[in-house]
Coordinates of C-alpha atoms and ligand atoms in Angstrom, one line a residue:
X18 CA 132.4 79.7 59.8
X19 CA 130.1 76.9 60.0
X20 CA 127.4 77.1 62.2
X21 CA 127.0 75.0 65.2
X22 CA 124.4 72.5 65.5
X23 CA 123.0 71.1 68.5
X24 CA 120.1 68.0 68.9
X25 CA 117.5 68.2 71.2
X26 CA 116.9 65.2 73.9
X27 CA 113.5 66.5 75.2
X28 CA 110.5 68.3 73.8
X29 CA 111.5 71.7 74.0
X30 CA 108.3 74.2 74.0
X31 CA 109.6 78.1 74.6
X32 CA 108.3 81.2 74.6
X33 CA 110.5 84.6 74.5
X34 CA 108.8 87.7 76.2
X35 CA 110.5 90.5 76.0
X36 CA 110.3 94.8 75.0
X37 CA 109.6 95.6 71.5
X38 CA 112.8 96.0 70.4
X39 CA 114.6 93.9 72.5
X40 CA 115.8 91.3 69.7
X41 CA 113.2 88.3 70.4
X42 CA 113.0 88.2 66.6
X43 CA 116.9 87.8 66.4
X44 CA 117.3 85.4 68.8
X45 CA 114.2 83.2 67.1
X46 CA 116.4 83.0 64.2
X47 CA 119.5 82.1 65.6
X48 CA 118.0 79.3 68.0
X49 CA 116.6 78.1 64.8
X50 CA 120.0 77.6 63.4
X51 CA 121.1 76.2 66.2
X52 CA 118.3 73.3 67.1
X53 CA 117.2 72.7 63.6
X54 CA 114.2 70.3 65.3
X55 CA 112.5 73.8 66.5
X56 CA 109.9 75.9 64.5
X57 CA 109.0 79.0 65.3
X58 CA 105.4 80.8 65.5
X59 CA 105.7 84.4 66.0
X60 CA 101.8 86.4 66.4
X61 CA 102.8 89.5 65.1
X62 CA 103.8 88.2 61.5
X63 CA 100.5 86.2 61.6
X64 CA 98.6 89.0 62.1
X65 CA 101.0 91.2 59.5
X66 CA 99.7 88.0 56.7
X67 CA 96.4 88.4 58.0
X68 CA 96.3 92.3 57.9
X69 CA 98.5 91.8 53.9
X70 CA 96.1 89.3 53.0
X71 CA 92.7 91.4 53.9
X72 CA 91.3 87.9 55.7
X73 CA 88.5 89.6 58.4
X74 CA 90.7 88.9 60.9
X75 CA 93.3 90.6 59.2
X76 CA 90.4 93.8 58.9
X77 CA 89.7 93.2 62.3
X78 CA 92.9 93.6 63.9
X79 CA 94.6 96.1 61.3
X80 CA 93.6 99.2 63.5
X81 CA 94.6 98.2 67.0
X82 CA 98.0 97.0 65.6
X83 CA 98.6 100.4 63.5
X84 CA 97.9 101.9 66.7
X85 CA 100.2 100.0 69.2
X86 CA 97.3 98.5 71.1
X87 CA 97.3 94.9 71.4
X88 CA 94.6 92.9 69.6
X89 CA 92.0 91.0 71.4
X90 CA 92.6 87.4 73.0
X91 CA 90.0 85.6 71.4
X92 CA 91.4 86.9 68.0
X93 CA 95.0 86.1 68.8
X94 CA 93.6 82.6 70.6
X95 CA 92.1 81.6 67.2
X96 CA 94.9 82.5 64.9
X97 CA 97.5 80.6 67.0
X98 CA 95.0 77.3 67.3
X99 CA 94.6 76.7 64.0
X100 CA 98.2 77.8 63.4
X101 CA 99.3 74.6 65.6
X102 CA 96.6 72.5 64.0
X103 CA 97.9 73.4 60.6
X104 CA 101.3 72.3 61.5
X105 CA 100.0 68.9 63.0
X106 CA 101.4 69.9 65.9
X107 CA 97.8 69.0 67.6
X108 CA 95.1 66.3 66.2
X109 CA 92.7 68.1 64.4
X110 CA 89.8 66.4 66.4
X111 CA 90.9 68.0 69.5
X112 CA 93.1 70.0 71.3
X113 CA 93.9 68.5 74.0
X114 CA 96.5 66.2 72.2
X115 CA 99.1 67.6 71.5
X116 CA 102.2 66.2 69.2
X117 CA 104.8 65.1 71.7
X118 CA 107.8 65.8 69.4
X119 CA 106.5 69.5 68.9
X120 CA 109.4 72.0 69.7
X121 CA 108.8 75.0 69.0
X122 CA 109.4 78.9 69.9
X123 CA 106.5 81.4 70.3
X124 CA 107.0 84.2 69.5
X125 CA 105.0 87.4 71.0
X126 CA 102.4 84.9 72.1
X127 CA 100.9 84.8 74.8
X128 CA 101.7 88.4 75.8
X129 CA 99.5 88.7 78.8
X130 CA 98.2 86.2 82.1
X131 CA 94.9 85.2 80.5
X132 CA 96.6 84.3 76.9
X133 CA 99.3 82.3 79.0
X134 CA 96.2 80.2 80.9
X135 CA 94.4 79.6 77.5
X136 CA 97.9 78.5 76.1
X137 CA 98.1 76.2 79.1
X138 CA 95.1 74.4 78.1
X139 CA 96.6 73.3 74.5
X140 CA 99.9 73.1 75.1
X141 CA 102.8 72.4 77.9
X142 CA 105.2 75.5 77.5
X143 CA 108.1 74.2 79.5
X144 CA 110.6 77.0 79.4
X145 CA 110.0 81.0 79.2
X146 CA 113.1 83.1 78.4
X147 CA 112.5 86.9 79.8
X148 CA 114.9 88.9 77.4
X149 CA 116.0 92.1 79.1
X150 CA 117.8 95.5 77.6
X151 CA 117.4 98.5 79.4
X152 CA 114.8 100.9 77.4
X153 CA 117.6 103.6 76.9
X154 CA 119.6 100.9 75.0
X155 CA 116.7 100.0 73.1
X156 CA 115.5 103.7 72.3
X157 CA 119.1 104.9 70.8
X158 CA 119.1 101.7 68.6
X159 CA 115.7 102.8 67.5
X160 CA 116.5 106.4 67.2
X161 CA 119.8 105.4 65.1
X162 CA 117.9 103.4 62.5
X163 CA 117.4 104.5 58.9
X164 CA 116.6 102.7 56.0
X165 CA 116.7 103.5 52.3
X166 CA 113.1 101.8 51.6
X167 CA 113.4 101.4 47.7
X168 CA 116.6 99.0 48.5
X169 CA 115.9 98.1 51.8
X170 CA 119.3 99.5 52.7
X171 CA 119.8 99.5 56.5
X172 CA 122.2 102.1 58.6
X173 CA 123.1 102.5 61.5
X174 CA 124.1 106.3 62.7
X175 CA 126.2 104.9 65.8
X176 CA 128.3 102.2 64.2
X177 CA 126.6 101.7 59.9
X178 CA 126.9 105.7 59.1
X179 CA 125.7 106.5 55.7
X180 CA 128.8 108.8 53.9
X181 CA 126.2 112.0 53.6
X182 CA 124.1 112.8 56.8
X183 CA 120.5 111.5 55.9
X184 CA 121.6 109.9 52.1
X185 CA 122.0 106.6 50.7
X186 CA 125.3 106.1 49.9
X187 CA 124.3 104.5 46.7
X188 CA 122.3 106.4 45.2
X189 CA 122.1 109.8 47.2
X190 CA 118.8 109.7 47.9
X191 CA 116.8 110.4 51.0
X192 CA 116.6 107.9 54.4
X193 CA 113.8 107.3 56.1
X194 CA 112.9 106.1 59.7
X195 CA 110.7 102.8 59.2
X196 CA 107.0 104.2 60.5
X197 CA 107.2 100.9 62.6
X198 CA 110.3 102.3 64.4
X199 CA 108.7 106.0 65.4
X200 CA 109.6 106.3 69.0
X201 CA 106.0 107.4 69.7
X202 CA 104.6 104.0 68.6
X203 CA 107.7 102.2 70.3
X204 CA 107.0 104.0 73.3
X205 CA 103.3 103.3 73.5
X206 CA 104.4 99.8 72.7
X207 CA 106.7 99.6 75.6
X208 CA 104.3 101.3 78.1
X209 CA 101.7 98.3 76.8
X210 CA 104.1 95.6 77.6
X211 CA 105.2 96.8 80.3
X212 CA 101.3 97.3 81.9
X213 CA 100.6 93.5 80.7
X214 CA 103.8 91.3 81.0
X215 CA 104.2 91.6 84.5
X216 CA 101.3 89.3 85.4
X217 CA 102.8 87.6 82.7
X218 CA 106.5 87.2 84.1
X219 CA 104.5 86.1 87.6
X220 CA 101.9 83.2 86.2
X221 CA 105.3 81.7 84.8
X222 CA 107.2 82.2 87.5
X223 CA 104.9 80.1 89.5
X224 CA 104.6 77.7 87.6
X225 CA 108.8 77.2 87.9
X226 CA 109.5 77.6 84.3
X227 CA 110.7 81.3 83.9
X228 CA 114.5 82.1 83.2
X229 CA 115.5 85.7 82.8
X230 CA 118.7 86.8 80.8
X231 CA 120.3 90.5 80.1
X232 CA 122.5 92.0 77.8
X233 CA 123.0 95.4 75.6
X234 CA 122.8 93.4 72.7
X235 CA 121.6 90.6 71.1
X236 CA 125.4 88.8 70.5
X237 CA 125.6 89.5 74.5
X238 CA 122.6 87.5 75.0
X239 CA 122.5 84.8 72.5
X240 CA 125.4 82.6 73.9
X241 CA 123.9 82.7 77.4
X242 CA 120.7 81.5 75.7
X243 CA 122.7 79.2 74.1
X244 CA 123.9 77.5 77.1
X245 CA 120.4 77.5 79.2
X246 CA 118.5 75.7 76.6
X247 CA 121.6 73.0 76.3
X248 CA 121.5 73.0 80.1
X249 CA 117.8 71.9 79.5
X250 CA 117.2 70.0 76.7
X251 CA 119.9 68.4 75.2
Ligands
LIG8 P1 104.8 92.0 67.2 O1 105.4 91.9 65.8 O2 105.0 90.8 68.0 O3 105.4 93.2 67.9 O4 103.3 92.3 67.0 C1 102.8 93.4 66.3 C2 101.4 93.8 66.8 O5 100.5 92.6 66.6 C3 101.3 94.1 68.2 O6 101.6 95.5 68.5 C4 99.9 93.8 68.5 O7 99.0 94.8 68.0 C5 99.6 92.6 67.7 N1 99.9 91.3 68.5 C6 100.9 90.4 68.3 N2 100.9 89.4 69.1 C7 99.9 89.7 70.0 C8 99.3 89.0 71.1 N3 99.9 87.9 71.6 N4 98.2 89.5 71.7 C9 97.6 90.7 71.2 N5 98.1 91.4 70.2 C10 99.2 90.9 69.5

């Protein structure tokens, strides 16, 4: 099946908020595929280069993300400016010009009030999907995860089963849960969002621009998606 393509009219400048584990990172891809003329930024693999890389920043920021806090504004700030600079999506002289053909999806940025009014000085964000799945849907995903890590092999223990409880069906050996996916960390994770995205959710809603869509999964979600940001932009 061929994937449908769609042009955008307008500018389209979105940012998803949602839980961890709530699909944003699905749903950037697909709304790729669908309006080719976006790019996507998403913080958190940034910060995963930066931390891969060893840059200071990456040294900097490597502990608070390992522990599920969320790094500090000014870091985050920096990284996403000369992220935008570097994709000529502002003139490197200033930053108050921005590219008016720049669509693009942000990914995990800004995640709190006072990144969203530092964002606001760079750049227009004109629409701000709020992705929503219950935390008890998102937990038993989570909990049902296991990977083979030397393959990468993913299964599923509600509807990807490996053949032996807690083996890779290829080679027998042992699955793991992705450290990433503990439901400690995920937890914390979804306690932080939680405590910060609500000031979040309310500086957008003020400004007019917030849309809020729910679903179990991410196929439940995606069409509606779909169909808001034709509604808007095409
Ligand atoms: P993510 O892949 O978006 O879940 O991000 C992984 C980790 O990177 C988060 O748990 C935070 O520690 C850090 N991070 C990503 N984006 C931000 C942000 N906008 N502000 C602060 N910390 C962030």
């Amino acid at each position: 099946m061929t994937a449908t393509i769609r042009q955008l009219k307008k500018a389209a400048r979105i940012i998803l908020v949602g839980a961890p584990g709530v699909g944003k990172g699905t749903q950037t891809e697909r709304l790729l595929t669908r309006f080719p003329e976006l790019a996507s930024i998403s913080s958190g693999d940034l910060l995963r280069e930066n931390v891969r890389n060893k840059t200071p920043l990456g040294l900097k920021a490597e502990a608070a993300m390992q522990s599920g806090n969320l790094v500090p504004d000014s870091m985050i700030l920096d990284l996403i400016s000369s992220e935008f600079k570097s994709r000529g999506w502002l003139s490197a002289a200033s930053t108050s010009s921005i590219n008016p053909s720049a669509s693009f999806i942000l990914d995990g940025f800004p995640r709190t009030a006072t990144q969203a009014s530092s964002l606001e000085t760079i750049v227009p964000v004109n629409f701000v999907v709020h992705l929503v799945t219950p935390p008890s849907v998102i937990l038993s995903r989570i909990a049902s995860r296991w990977v083979h890590e030397p393959s990468g092999r993913v299964y599923n223990t509600d509807f990807n089963a490996p053949k032996v409880p807690g083996k890779d069906d290829v080679t027998g050996e042992p699955l793991t849960q992705r450290d990433d996916d503990s439901i400690d960390t995920w937890k914390q994770r979804l306690h932080k969002f939680e405590e910060t995205s609500k000031a979040l959710l309310e500086h957008y809603q003020r400004k007019g621009c917030l849309w809020r869509v729910e679903g179990d999964t991410s196929d439940e979600i995606s069409p509606k998606l779909f169909s808001a940001i034709e509604r808007q932009f095409c």
